[in-house]
Amino acid sequence: MHAYRTHNCGELRKEHVGNTVRLSGWVNRRRDHGGLLFIDLRDHYGLTQCVVEPDAAAFAEADRCRSEWVVTLTGKVVARTPETVNPDLPTGDIELRIAEVAIQSVAQELPLPVFGDLEYPEDTRLKYRFLDLRRERLHRNITLRSHVIASIRRRMIAQGFTEFQTPILTASSPEGARDFLVPSRIHPGEFYALPQAPQQFKQLIMVAGFDRYFQIAPCFRDEDARADRSPGEFYQLDLEMSFATQDDVFAAVEPVLHGLFTEFANGRDVGPAPFPRIPYDEAMLKYGVDKPDLRNPIVIADVSAVFAREDVAFKAFKGKVVRAIPAPGAGAQPRSFFDKLNDWARSEMGAAGLGYIVFEEDGGKLTGKGPIAKFIPEDGLAELARLSGVKGGDALFFAADREARAAALAGQARIRLGRELGLIDEKKFAFCWIVDFPMYEWNEDEKKIDFSHNPFSMPQFDREKFLALSTADRDTILGLKAYQYDIVCNGIELSSGAIRNHDPDVMLKAFEIAGYAREETEARFGGMLNAFRYGAPPHGGTAPGIDRIVMLIAGEENLREVTMFPMNQQAQDLMMGAPSAVSAKQLRELHIRVVMPEKA
RNA sequence: GGGGGCGUAGCUCAGUUGGUUAGAGUGUCGGCCUGUCACGCCGAAGGUCGCGGGUUCGAGCCCCGUCGCUCCCGCCA
């Protein structure tokens, strides 16, 4: 007989009755009935009830066992009597009659119980991650993550993509996020950087003629964490295609994501492919964000013209962009509902307020109630209702400000209203592409033009005219769109991608517009720029976030619930104790001297 | 860097206007129990109330500071 097990803890059924078997696992639960002792033995595969009586030879040893001890139990499989069958357990028809007990490992009193499904504080869970991972929820999520990644690999390979690895120690690149730096021992004063993404490498792979690349790629960015943003590191399904248009990329990615989410939908609805394609400008108008949750039926309308009318006397909105956010059925909400939203807009969004009108229908005629309704004549109200699509019993909220701020406030109000009015269908995955992102944006602080997203994207503009642009063409430049797109699901940005700029002249010009001298661009992106001078195929791709995909499929709101060994919000690994100080010898070898920040 | 929330037994939490010896559940330990599967019953141990200072006759509770965790803004594809 095998030293540890003949079967796993989720395996035994009626047909095994009469067999002598050996199981190993953790003591999930111990129930001592005096004349009878039950031990539920747990492993990765399941749970098996084991039982022993006081007159049995193995009783004394079994009686010592406590929660989370690791033990090997040997004995005969017996059928349970009909009234003691446990229908909730796959192994519930049988039990193991313990004849032999071998204790493999004992456990101290647990800082985090494995049994049960109570919530525990994050720091305890992170410090004792190995215990938390034994618990059903995390164990299931992490296993799911593995299945999701396996499915992604299958689907990508089926679509003709080839997986390649790219370096982890590479060069710092100036754009985007802060880099993690690794000091060089051999080259004093010089540093490697961990890749923020394999962006340049995958473009070089295209130049090298490999045509369709993918990788489950680790990415490193030294920025602050959020619930949907792990500190430091995360994984992307990085992919790139040669001789591909934007539509080709969409056509390659849609079946992978649609198929993947359908495979793991578990009763949830996955909207049909092709996914809706929404231009960035339209998204900002209708949803007030560039990552709209399309499960939320609310659509924002621009009603600036109504408040600009001479017969509309509401001064606070004059000369401003006014966005209207319909709140279906909110007419039935108490006054406090409206006050709360107004308070939220003032305190958290820094807005002047969130005005509203409650619409009532009276014999086919629409009337308005609320603080600002009286400033608007009857046909003005009708126009508001027409533009926003509200009807009797609905409320209409207003965000008034400069355009960007009005859009942002309206967008956040839309999210809040959707949630609070229960308009979100939780059993749905709503995908969309956001397309035509602006190439550049105005940096108000530094009074200069910045790349608004990925600097390697191809501008949607005639090549010769682009090369001829000058700083005098500011409005044209800020109006430029790029072949740059995002995939969004349920209001979460899953990925961004682009058709790349593979033309060295256009690239140098693109950087020049953003304030990088030609020599500087050559110095910083020389590797890639140089490659483009030796025959570069037109190419493009994208990189959906693996962690966020798993989070959506697992129905979790936090990345730590789908990450095996996550760091806390302060980017510390509480289990391993990272980051940590290193020895003086290590620092000397790396030619590094530590200068601590001065205490304020 | 800034804002919100939280911090009381190993764990989850309660603790009234500031008032005797800070409680419950769970876990641990001991006793009883032959069919439980969140077993049941009895008992015991277990607390620098995050830390420091202040106000007060008296502080878990009020004030100031500080530390930790978390959510958000800034930052970030």
XYZ file of C-alpha atoms (C1' of nucleotides) in Angstrom:
677
model
C 0.000 0.000 0.000
C 1.218 3.505 -0.818
C 2.823 5.283 2.139
C 0.318 8.147 2.075
C -2.767 7.348 0.067
C -4.601 4.945 -2.185
C -7.345 7.451 -2.943
C -7.926 11.173 -2.453
C -10.466 12.675 -0.068
C -13.045 13.410 -2.751
C -12.927 10.071 -4.468
C -14.611 7.339 -2.455
C -18.111 6.199 -3.422
C -20.483 3.316 -2.731
C -18.559 1.009 -5.069
C -15.511 1.251 -2.803
C -17.393 -0.241 0.156
C -15.455 -3.167 1.590
C -12.069 -1.928 0.280
C -9.290 -1.145 2.692
C -7.993 2.297 1.709
C -5.546 4.940 2.898
C -6.275 8.686 2.865
C -4.050 11.627 3.740
C -5.113 15.168 4.390
C -5.881 17.878 6.886
C -8.245 17.464 9.837
C -11.031 19.774 8.696
C -13.227 19.118 11.696
C -13.283 16.794 14.677
C -16.529 15.756 16.364
C -16.124 13.871 19.610
C -19.239 11.998 20.721
C -17.584 10.176 23.571
C -18.507 6.768 22.341
C -17.700 7.776 18.802
C -15.175 10.111 17.158
C -15.625 11.665 13.719
C -12.774 13.201 11.769
C -13.527 15.008 8.511
C -10.410 14.626 6.411
C -9.832 17.267 3.732
C -7.493 17.576 0.780
C -7.519 19.470 -2.515
C -10.115 17.080 -3.927
C -12.721 16.949 -1.207
C -13.798 15.767 2.201
C -14.272 12.314 3.619
C -15.836 11.496 6.971
C -13.740 9.085 9.009
C -14.963 7.436 12.192
C -13.485 5.469 15.079
C -14.883 3.924 18.285
C -13.176 4.006 21.699
C -12.496 0.286 21.808
C -10.621 0.413 18.506
C -6.834 0.161 18.617
C -6.454 3.410 16.674
C -8.708 5.446 18.971
C -6.079 6.953 21.260
C -4.030 8.277 18.348
C -7.116 9.516 16.476
C -8.326 11.257 19.641
C -5.123 13.346 19.712
C -5.805 14.831 16.278
C -6.802 18.492 16.142
C -7.876 20.922 13.460
C -5.438 21.238 10.553
C -3.134 18.439 11.660
C -1.944 16.468 8.661
C -2.690 12.786 9.118
C -2.776 9.538 7.196
C -5.778 7.348 7.991
C -6.079 3.733 6.939
C -9.176 1.574 7.204
C -12.138 -0.027 5.569
C -14.697 1.885 3.495
C -18.164 1.245 4.910
C -21.598 2.264 3.674
C -23.472 4.725 5.856
C -26.912 3.694 7.050
C -29.677 5.464 5.068
C -30.438 7.939 7.865
C -26.786 8.963 8.233
C -26.055 9.579 4.549
C -24.926 13.167 3.911
C -26.391 14.281 0.568
C -24.382 17.539 0.655
C -21.110 15.637 0.311
C -20.021 13.761 -2.849
C -18.489 11.171 -0.516
C -21.561 11.276 1.745
C -22.690 7.721 1.051
C -19.663 6.200 2.734
C -17.232 6.719 5.572
C -13.812 5.437 6.496
C -13.615 3.231 9.577
C -10.233 4.201 11.045
C -7.933 1.252 11.773
C -4.596 3.022 11.671
C -3.527 6.623 12.295
C -0.223 8.186 11.266
C 0.292 11.795 12.303
C 2.407 13.541 9.690
C 2.377 17.084 11.047
C 0.740 18.870 13.954
C -0.698 22.407 13.961
C -0.616 25.089 16.630
C -3.765 26.985 17.515
C -4.770 28.706 14.304
C -4.560 32.474 13.820
C -7.024 31.982 10.988
C -9.511 29.117 11.085
C -9.720 27.136 7.870
C -13.131 25.705 8.639
C -16.133 28.027 8.229
C -16.656 31.030 6.000
C -16.348 34.061 8.264
C -14.570 37.186 7.036
C -11.144 37.880 8.486
C -8.925 40.968 8.513
C -6.808 41.443 5.455
C -3.468 41.601 7.263
C -4.104 38.325 9.090
C -5.166 36.693 5.866
C -2.045 37.945 4.088
C 0.375 36.997 6.827
C -1.064 33.483 6.990
C -1.820 33.252 3.280
C -1.038 29.507 3.270
C -3.948 28.998 5.686
C -6.277 31.321 3.822
C -5.457 29.439 0.627
C -6.690 26.227 2.271
C -10.074 27.844 2.736
C -12.724 27.031 0.189
C -13.156 30.451 -1.405
C -9.510 31.194 -2.177
C -8.735 27.595 -3.019
C -11.559 27.678 -5.554
C -10.539 31.073 -6.982
C -6.910 30.127 -7.456
C -7.861 26.830 -9.065
C -10.247 28.753 -11.309
C -7.435 31.104 -12.238
C -5.358 28.175 -13.407
C -8.239 26.826 -15.494
C -8.834 30.263 -17.006
C -5.186 30.607 -17.991
C -5.137 27.102 -19.454
C -8.225 27.932 -21.493
C -6.656 31.184 -22.719
C -3.547 29.323 -23.869
C -5.656 26.731 -25.694
C -7.721 29.398 -27.403
C -4.741 31.534 -28.413
C -2.839 28.584 -29.841
C -5.991 27.488 -31.698
C -6.074 30.944 -33.294
C -2.562 30.514 -34.599
C -0.716 32.516 -31.944
C 2.689 31.378 -30.666
C 3.855 31.914 -27.093
C 7.265 33.481 -26.476
C 9.058 34.706 -23.352
C 10.620 38.149 -23.147
C 13.236 39.484 -20.697
C 12.430 40.415 -17.104
C 15.584 42.474 -16.678
C 15.466 45.149 -19.319
C 15.934 48.876 -19.859
C 13.985 51.646 -18.186
C 11.629 53.399 -20.564
C 10.683 56.998 -19.935
C 6.976 56.954 -20.715
C 4.136 55.633 -18.600
C 4.455 54.475 -15.020
C 7.322 54.531 -12.570
C 9.795 51.681 -13.125
C 11.103 49.150 -10.659
C 14.862 49.433 -10.904
C 17.488 46.752 -10.389
C 21.053 47.961 -9.821
C 23.779 46.487 -11.969
C 26.762 44.964 -10.142
C 28.894 44.848 -13.276
C 28.083 48.366 -14.416
C 28.312 50.712 -11.428
C 25.678 53.423 -11.437
C 23.563 51.721 -14.074
C 20.245 50.006 -13.651
C 17.989 47.484 -15.241
C 14.258 48.061 -15.102
C 11.544 45.449 -14.777
C 9.274 45.704 -17.821
C 6.048 47.674 -17.373
C 4.851 45.463 -20.238
C 6.707 43.622 -22.999
C 5.608 46.413 -25.342
C 8.807 47.022 -27.272
C 9.780 43.354 -27.258
C 6.541 42.259 -28.823
C 6.890 44.849 -31.539
C 10.419 43.580 -32.162
C 9.016 40.042 -32.351
C 6.797 41.281 -35.175
C 9.791 42.882 -36.896
C 11.510 39.513 -36.503
C 8.770 37.970 -38.594
C 6.959 35.747 -36.069
C 3.569 37.110 -37.154
C 1.309 36.242 -34.191
C 2.717 36.376 -30.664
C 1.176 35.949 -27.262
C 2.409 35.549 -23.703
C 0.939 35.376 -20.223
C 3.306 38.175 -19.335
C 4.278 39.528 -15.922
C 4.248 43.327 -15.857
C 5.773 45.597 -13.235
C 4.724 49.122 -12.377
C 5.736 50.989 -9.259
C 2.443 52.791 -8.683
C -0.054 52.876 -5.839
C -2.602 50.090 -5.491
C -6.370 49.988 -5.848
C -8.899 47.217 -5.362
C -8.563 46.380 -9.052
C -4.850 47.248 -9.301
C -2.261 45.112 -7.559
C 0.783 46.903 -6.243
C 3.884 46.208 -8.260
C 3.085 43.264 -10.445
C 0.299 41.794 -12.493
C -0.204 39.611 -15.541
C -1.392 40.419 -19.030
C -2.443 38.284 -21.936
C -0.021 40.142 -24.154
C -0.592 39.676 -27.882
C 0.545 41.206 -31.149
C -0.251 40.538 -34.812
C 1.483 41.467 -38.056
C -0.285 42.804 -41.159
C -3.318 43.435 -38.990
C -5.879 46.206 -39.065
C -7.815 47.259 -36.003
C -10.699 45.032 -37.127
C -8.327 42.074 -37.463
C -7.215 42.508 -33.853
C -10.837 42.720 -32.685
C -11.713 39.637 -34.728
C -8.845 37.711 -33.136
C -9.536 38.775 -29.543
C -13.331 38.631 -29.483
C -13.655 34.861 -29.892
C -11.018 34.286 -27.214
C -12.731 36.502 -24.635
C -16.253 35.548 -25.640
C -15.406 31.856 -25.622
C -13.520 32.139 -22.357
C -16.264 33.989 -20.490
C -18.904 31.663 -21.933
C -16.909 28.634 -20.797
C -16.837 29.939 -17.215
C -20.161 31.842 -17.295
C -21.892 29.462 -14.924
C -25.349 30.746 -15.778
C -24.321 34.321 -16.430
C -25.082 35.945 -19.772
C -22.190 36.946 -22.044
C -23.257 39.543 -24.570
C -22.845 38.393 -28.185
C -19.712 39.028 -30.223
C -18.903 41.246 -32.008
C -18.867 43.550 -29.009
C -20.239 47.099 -29.404
C -17.647 49.632 -30.584
C -18.006 53.006 -28.955
C -15.881 55.998 -29.964
C -14.115 57.613 -27.028
C -15.946 60.933 -27.506
C -19.319 59.181 -27.479
C -18.404 57.231 -24.336
C -17.418 60.417 -22.542
C -20.728 62.030 -23.497
C -23.124 59.131 -22.868
C -21.380 57.461 -19.936
C -18.996 60.115 -18.589
C -16.122 57.602 -18.412
C -13.894 55.802 -20.902
C -14.800 52.455 -19.336
C -18.598 52.344 -19.262
C -20.498 49.606 -17.474
C -23.057 48.777 -20.152
C -25.103 46.734 -17.687
C -26.189 50.131 -16.392
C -29.076 51.285 -18.643
C -28.656 54.975 -17.812
C -27.500 57.137 -20.740
C -26.343 60.691 -20.126
C -27.607 63.470 -22.414
C -26.190 66.903 -23.165
C -28.810 69.508 -22.283
C -26.601 72.631 -22.335
C -28.808 74.145 -25.032
C -31.922 74.002 -22.849
C -30.265 75.880 -20.000
C -28.801 78.384 -22.461
C -32.301 79.421 -23.608
C -33.371 82.925 -22.704
C -36.625 81.777 -21.105
C -34.729 79.449 -18.766
C -33.767 81.557 -15.779
C -31.494 79.187 -13.861
C -28.372 81.326 -13.535
C -26.091 78.734 -11.929
C -26.012 76.713 -15.161
C -25.546 79.622 -17.590
C -22.477 79.359 -19.796
C -21.731 75.848 -18.608
C -21.850 72.434 -20.150
C -24.861 70.712 -18.605
C -25.185 66.943 -18.644
C -28.439 65.250 -17.648
C -28.446 61.880 -15.889
C -31.829 60.105 -15.940
C -32.746 58.176 -12.799
C -35.543 55.785 -13.773
C -38.158 55.411 -11.051
C -36.281 57.681 -8.641
C -39.400 59.851 -8.209
C -40.465 57.382 -5.524
C -37.282 57.983 -3.504
C -37.440 60.042 -0.316
C -35.976 63.529 -0.113
C -32.922 62.128 1.694
C -31.984 60.152 -1.440
C -31.536 63.405 -3.352
C -29.806 65.190 -0.476
C -27.351 62.344 -0.076
C -26.377 62.468 -3.742
C -25.965 66.211 -3.582
C -23.728 65.880 -0.513
C -21.686 63.232 -2.272
C -21.225 65.457 -5.350
C -20.049 68.327 -3.182
C -17.755 66.456 -0.839
C -16.273 63.666 -2.947
C -16.480 65.094 -6.427
C -15.709 68.690 -5.498
C -18.746 69.834 -7.480
C -20.991 72.790 -6.758
C -23.844 70.345 -6.402
C -26.061 67.913 -8.243
C -29.336 69.579 -9.256
C -32.383 67.525 -10.075
C -35.927 67.574 -11.324
C -38.515 64.953 -10.480
C -40.916 64.391 -13.362
C -44.569 63.611 -12.820
C -47.120 62.703 -15.409
C -50.562 64.162 -15.004
C -53.123 63.334 -17.665
C -50.524 62.969 -20.361
C -48.794 66.203 -19.326
C -45.304 66.174 -17.850
C -44.633 68.444 -14.872
C -41.444 68.970 -12.919
C -40.827 69.176 -9.178
C -37.743 69.976 -7.144
C -35.574 72.992 -6.408
C -34.746 74.016 -9.975
C -37.927 72.987 -11.818
C -39.554 76.373 -11.344
C -36.857 78.093 -13.424
C -37.782 76.087 -16.495
C -40.930 76.707 -18.548
C -43.197 73.899 -19.604
C -41.765 73.364 -23.069
C -38.258 73.490 -21.580
C -39.191 70.609 -19.323
C -40.619 68.765 -22.296
C -37.365 69.339 -24.188
C -35.334 67.996 -21.238
C -37.556 64.934 -21.114
C -37.201 64.396 -24.851
C -33.403 64.722 -24.827
C -32.903 62.460 -21.820
C -35.758 60.034 -22.358
C -37.282 60.426 -18.892
C -40.966 59.902 -18.164
C -43.337 60.418 -15.248
C -41.927 58.931 -12.024
C -38.312 59.405 -13.133
C -35.848 61.955 -11.835
C -33.268 63.831 -13.870
C -29.984 64.906 -12.290
C -27.752 67.648 -13.693
C -23.988 68.069 -13.743
C -22.935 71.550 -14.811
C -19.318 72.651 -15.218
C -16.585 72.911 -17.816
C -16.981 70.026 -20.241
C -14.496 67.550 -18.779
C -15.670 68.075 -15.213
C -19.350 67.948 -16.127
C -18.759 64.681 -17.972
C -16.812 63.217 -15.052
C -19.431 64.172 -12.456
C -22.244 62.881 -14.669
C -20.315 59.647 -15.187
C -19.814 59.047 -11.480
C -23.445 59.994 -10.758
C -24.551 57.492 -13.409
C -22.555 54.740 -11.700
C -23.956 55.621 -8.288
C -27.539 55.866 -9.494
C -27.284 52.568 -11.339
C -26.051 50.874 -8.196
C -28.423 52.508 -5.723
C -31.504 52.074 -7.890
C -30.611 48.415 -8.445
C -30.394 48.790 -12.227
C -27.307 46.592 -12.655
C -27.884 43.026 -13.836
C -25.269 41.090 -11.852
C -25.756 38.002 -14.003
C -24.299 39.606 -17.072
C -20.954 40.277 -18.733
C -21.295 43.376 -20.924
C -18.285 43.892 -23.186
C -17.481 46.804 -25.421
C -14.573 48.272 -27.345
C -13.780 51.913 -26.815
C -12.151 53.155 -30.020
C -10.659 56.345 -31.469
C -8.857 57.557 -28.371
C -7.226 60.960 -28.752
C -3.551 60.754 -29.669
C -2.581 63.714 -27.496
C -3.951 65.736 -24.628
C -3.224 69.148 -23.177
C -1.215 69.119 -19.968
C -2.591 72.130 -18.124
C 0.045 72.052 -15.348
C 3.052 72.064 -17.641
C 1.320 73.914 -20.521
C 2.403 71.330 -23.033
C 1.114 68.571 -25.284
C 1.356 65.038 -23.848
C 0.665 61.626 -25.283
C -2.742 60.753 -23.976
C -2.124 56.992 -24.100
C 0.411 54.714 -25.681
C 3.065 56.722 -27.562
C 3.630 53.869 -30.009
C 0.118 54.096 -31.497
C -0.421 55.070 -35.126
C -2.205 58.393 -35.543
C -5.348 58.377 -37.696
C -4.025 61.027 -40.061
C -2.469 61.348 -43.472
C 1.255 60.574 -43.231
C 2.527 63.603 -45.166
C 0.199 66.015 -43.381
C 1.233 64.533 -40.030
C 4.920 65.004 -40.819
C 4.159 68.629 -41.722
C 2.410 69.482 -38.420
C 3.894 72.269 -36.323
C 3.233 73.629 -32.848
C 0.939 76.220 -34.440
C -1.462 73.397 -35.275
C -2.382 72.835 -31.644
C -6.092 72.388 -32.239
C -5.495 69.912 -35.049
C -3.035 67.985 -32.890
C -5.355 67.844 -29.894
C -8.166 66.704 -32.199
C -6.092 63.823 -33.602
C -7.365 60.331 -32.960
C -5.140 57.278 -32.720
C -5.707 53.668 -33.687
C -5.915 53.061 -29.985
C -8.605 51.008 -28.297
C -9.654 49.536 -24.971
C -11.696 46.471 -24.091
C -14.117 47.101 -21.251
C -16.277 44.608 -19.378
C -18.783 45.605 -16.703
C -17.086 48.955 -16.198
C -13.636 47.454 -15.765
C -10.908 48.201 -18.267
C -9.580 44.822 -19.319
C -7.000 45.944 -21.793
C -5.768 48.614 -24.062
C -4.153 48.163 -27.396
C -3.321 49.837 -30.632
C -2.278 49.573 -34.208
C 1.358 50.542 -33.807
C 3.337 53.208 -35.459
C 5.932 51.238 -37.479
C 7.148 54.220 -39.513
C 10.333 55.745 -37.996
C 9.666 59.185 -39.444
C 6.106 59.309 -38.121
C 7.325 58.035 -34.774
C 10.031 60.673 -34.454
C 7.434 63.288 -35.381
C 4.917 61.910 -32.906
C 7.478 62.214 -30.117
C 8.580 65.617 -31.318
C 4.998 66.863 -30.956
C 5.021 65.621 -27.365
C 8.186 67.574 -26.710
C 10.911 64.954 -27.232
C 13.781 66.086 -29.429
C 14.731 63.660 -32.200
C 18.055 62.792 -30.569
C 16.247 62.056 -27.333
C 13.769 59.711 -29.005
C 16.642 58.013 -30.823
C 18.480 57.559 -27.549
C 15.518 56.213 -25.628
C 13.860 54.013 -28.205
C 16.857 53.398 -30.408
C 16.475 49.634 -30.255
C 12.985 49.643 -31.632
C 13.373 52.654 -33.914
C 16.423 51.109 -35.474
C 14.552 47.859 -36.057
C 11.874 49.748 -37.942
C 14.572 50.879 -40.395
C 15.186 47.305 -41.543
C 11.757 46.295 -42.794
C 8.934 46.442 -40.242
C 5.515 44.951 -40.916
C 2.427 46.985 -40.027
C 1.294 45.471 -36.737
C -0.948 45.898 -33.737
C -2.230 44.130 -30.672
C -3.569 44.468 -27.198
C -3.058 43.056 -23.703
C -6.043 42.060 -21.565
C -5.325 41.919 -17.829
C -5.386 38.330 -16.622
C -6.024 39.228 -12.982
C -9.022 41.374 -13.872
C -10.439 38.693 -16.163
C -10.232 36.138 -13.350
C -11.692 38.660 -10.915
C -14.730 39.159 -13.166
C -15.207 35.442 -13.768
C -14.780 34.633 -10.071
C -17.253 37.401 -9.183
C -14.740 39.025 -6.824
C -14.322 42.754 -6.214
C -10.685 42.623 -5.245
C -7.609 41.302 -7.032
C -6.227 39.809 -3.839
C -9.051 37.276 -3.927
C -7.708 35.845 -7.176
C -3.971 36.220 -6.537
C -2.125 33.433 -4.783
C 0.411 35.514 -2.859
C -0.615 39.173 -3.081
C 1.003 42.161 -1.435
C -0.981 44.557 0.726
C -1.972 48.054 -0.314
C 1.374 49.371 0.901
C 3.143 46.978 -1.476
C 4.429 44.725 1.295
C 4.422 40.957 1.361
C 3.400 40.299 4.973
C 4.133 36.592 4.721
C 7.646 36.774 3.254
C 8.482 40.138 4.766
C 9.188 42.025 1.557
C 10.518 44.561 0.996
C 13.351 44.250 3.504
C 16.706 45.767 4.274
C 19.737 44.060 2.742
C 23.249 43.593 4.059
C 25.976 46.190 3.723
C 27.917 43.663 1.651
C 25.098 43.346 -0.861
C 24.850 47.108 -1.160
C 28.625 47.453 -1.590
C 28.634 44.920 -4.405
C 25.933 46.911 -6.125
C 27.675 50.249 -5.562
C 24.604 51.505 -3.747
C 24.418 53.810 -0.738
C 21.100 54.276 1.054
C 19.981 57.805 1.850
C 16.994 57.690 4.174
C 14.294 60.354 3.717
C 14.393 63.110 6.292
C 11.589 63.050 8.848
C 9.365 66.078 8.501
C 1.264 63.277 -0.670
C -4.252 63.965 0.725
C -9.350 62.300 2.437
C -12.913 58.521 4.590
C -13.633 53.937 7.536
C -11.737 50.525 11.047
C -8.404 48.955 15.405
C -11.614 45.566 22.411
C -9.764 37.652 24.108
C -6.220 33.189 19.120
C -10.514 34.714 15.644
C -15.495 37.452 14.678
C -17.832 41.176 17.272
C -21.003 43.824 21.471
C -19.812 47.432 25.102
C -25.619 52.793 26.825
C -24.705 60.102 28.775
C -17.672 58.955 30.958
C -19.175 55.218 36.575
C -18.425 48.616 40.425
C -14.662 43.169 38.650
C -14.825 44.833 30.144
C -19.027 40.737 27.809
C -21.001 37.149 23.856
C -20.085 33.696 19.959
C -16.249 30.784 18.093
C -11.574 28.483 18.861
C -8.214 26.252 22.846
C -7.908 23.065 27.361
C -10.647 19.597 30.831
C -15.200 16.562 31.900
C -19.806 13.984 30.001
C -22.105 11.888 25.621
C -22.632 5.633 20.067
C -24.509 8.711 14.435
C -22.697 13.526 14.044
C -21.546 16.253 9.617
C -21.759 24.449 12.120
C -22.927 17.706 16.885
C -24.846 18.636 21.999
C -24.264 19.593 27.459
C -21.039 21.272 31.805
C -16.619 23.797 33.359
C -11.837 26.476 32.905
C -8.072 29.340 30.986
C -7.584 33.437 27.800
C -7.565 41.127 27.695
C -0.918 46.584 27.978
C -9.299 47.847 25.002
C -3.234 49.423 18.633
C 0.559 52.814 21.029
C 1.826 57.654 23.606
C 0.062 61.875 25.983
C -4.000 64.969 27.918
C -8.941 66.324 30.288
C -11.505 64.190 34.663
C -12.614 62.115 41.339
C -13.017 58.343 37.418
C -11.520 56.990 30.214
C -12.619 51.072 26.050
C -15.863 55.643 25.533
C -13.980 62.668 25.307
C -9.420 65.613 23.241
C -4.390 65.720 20.866
C -0.602 62.983 18.634
C 1.154 58.511 16.536
C 1.164 53.550 14.292
C -1.260 49.706 11.499
C -4.963 47.811 7.987
C -8.454 49.049 4.285
C -11.314 52.057 0.546
C -10.846 56.360 -2.405
C -8.203 60.880 -4.758
C -3.451 62.017 -6.742
C -0.489 58.429 -9.574
C -1.287 54.342 -12.995
C -3.229 50.886 -18.971
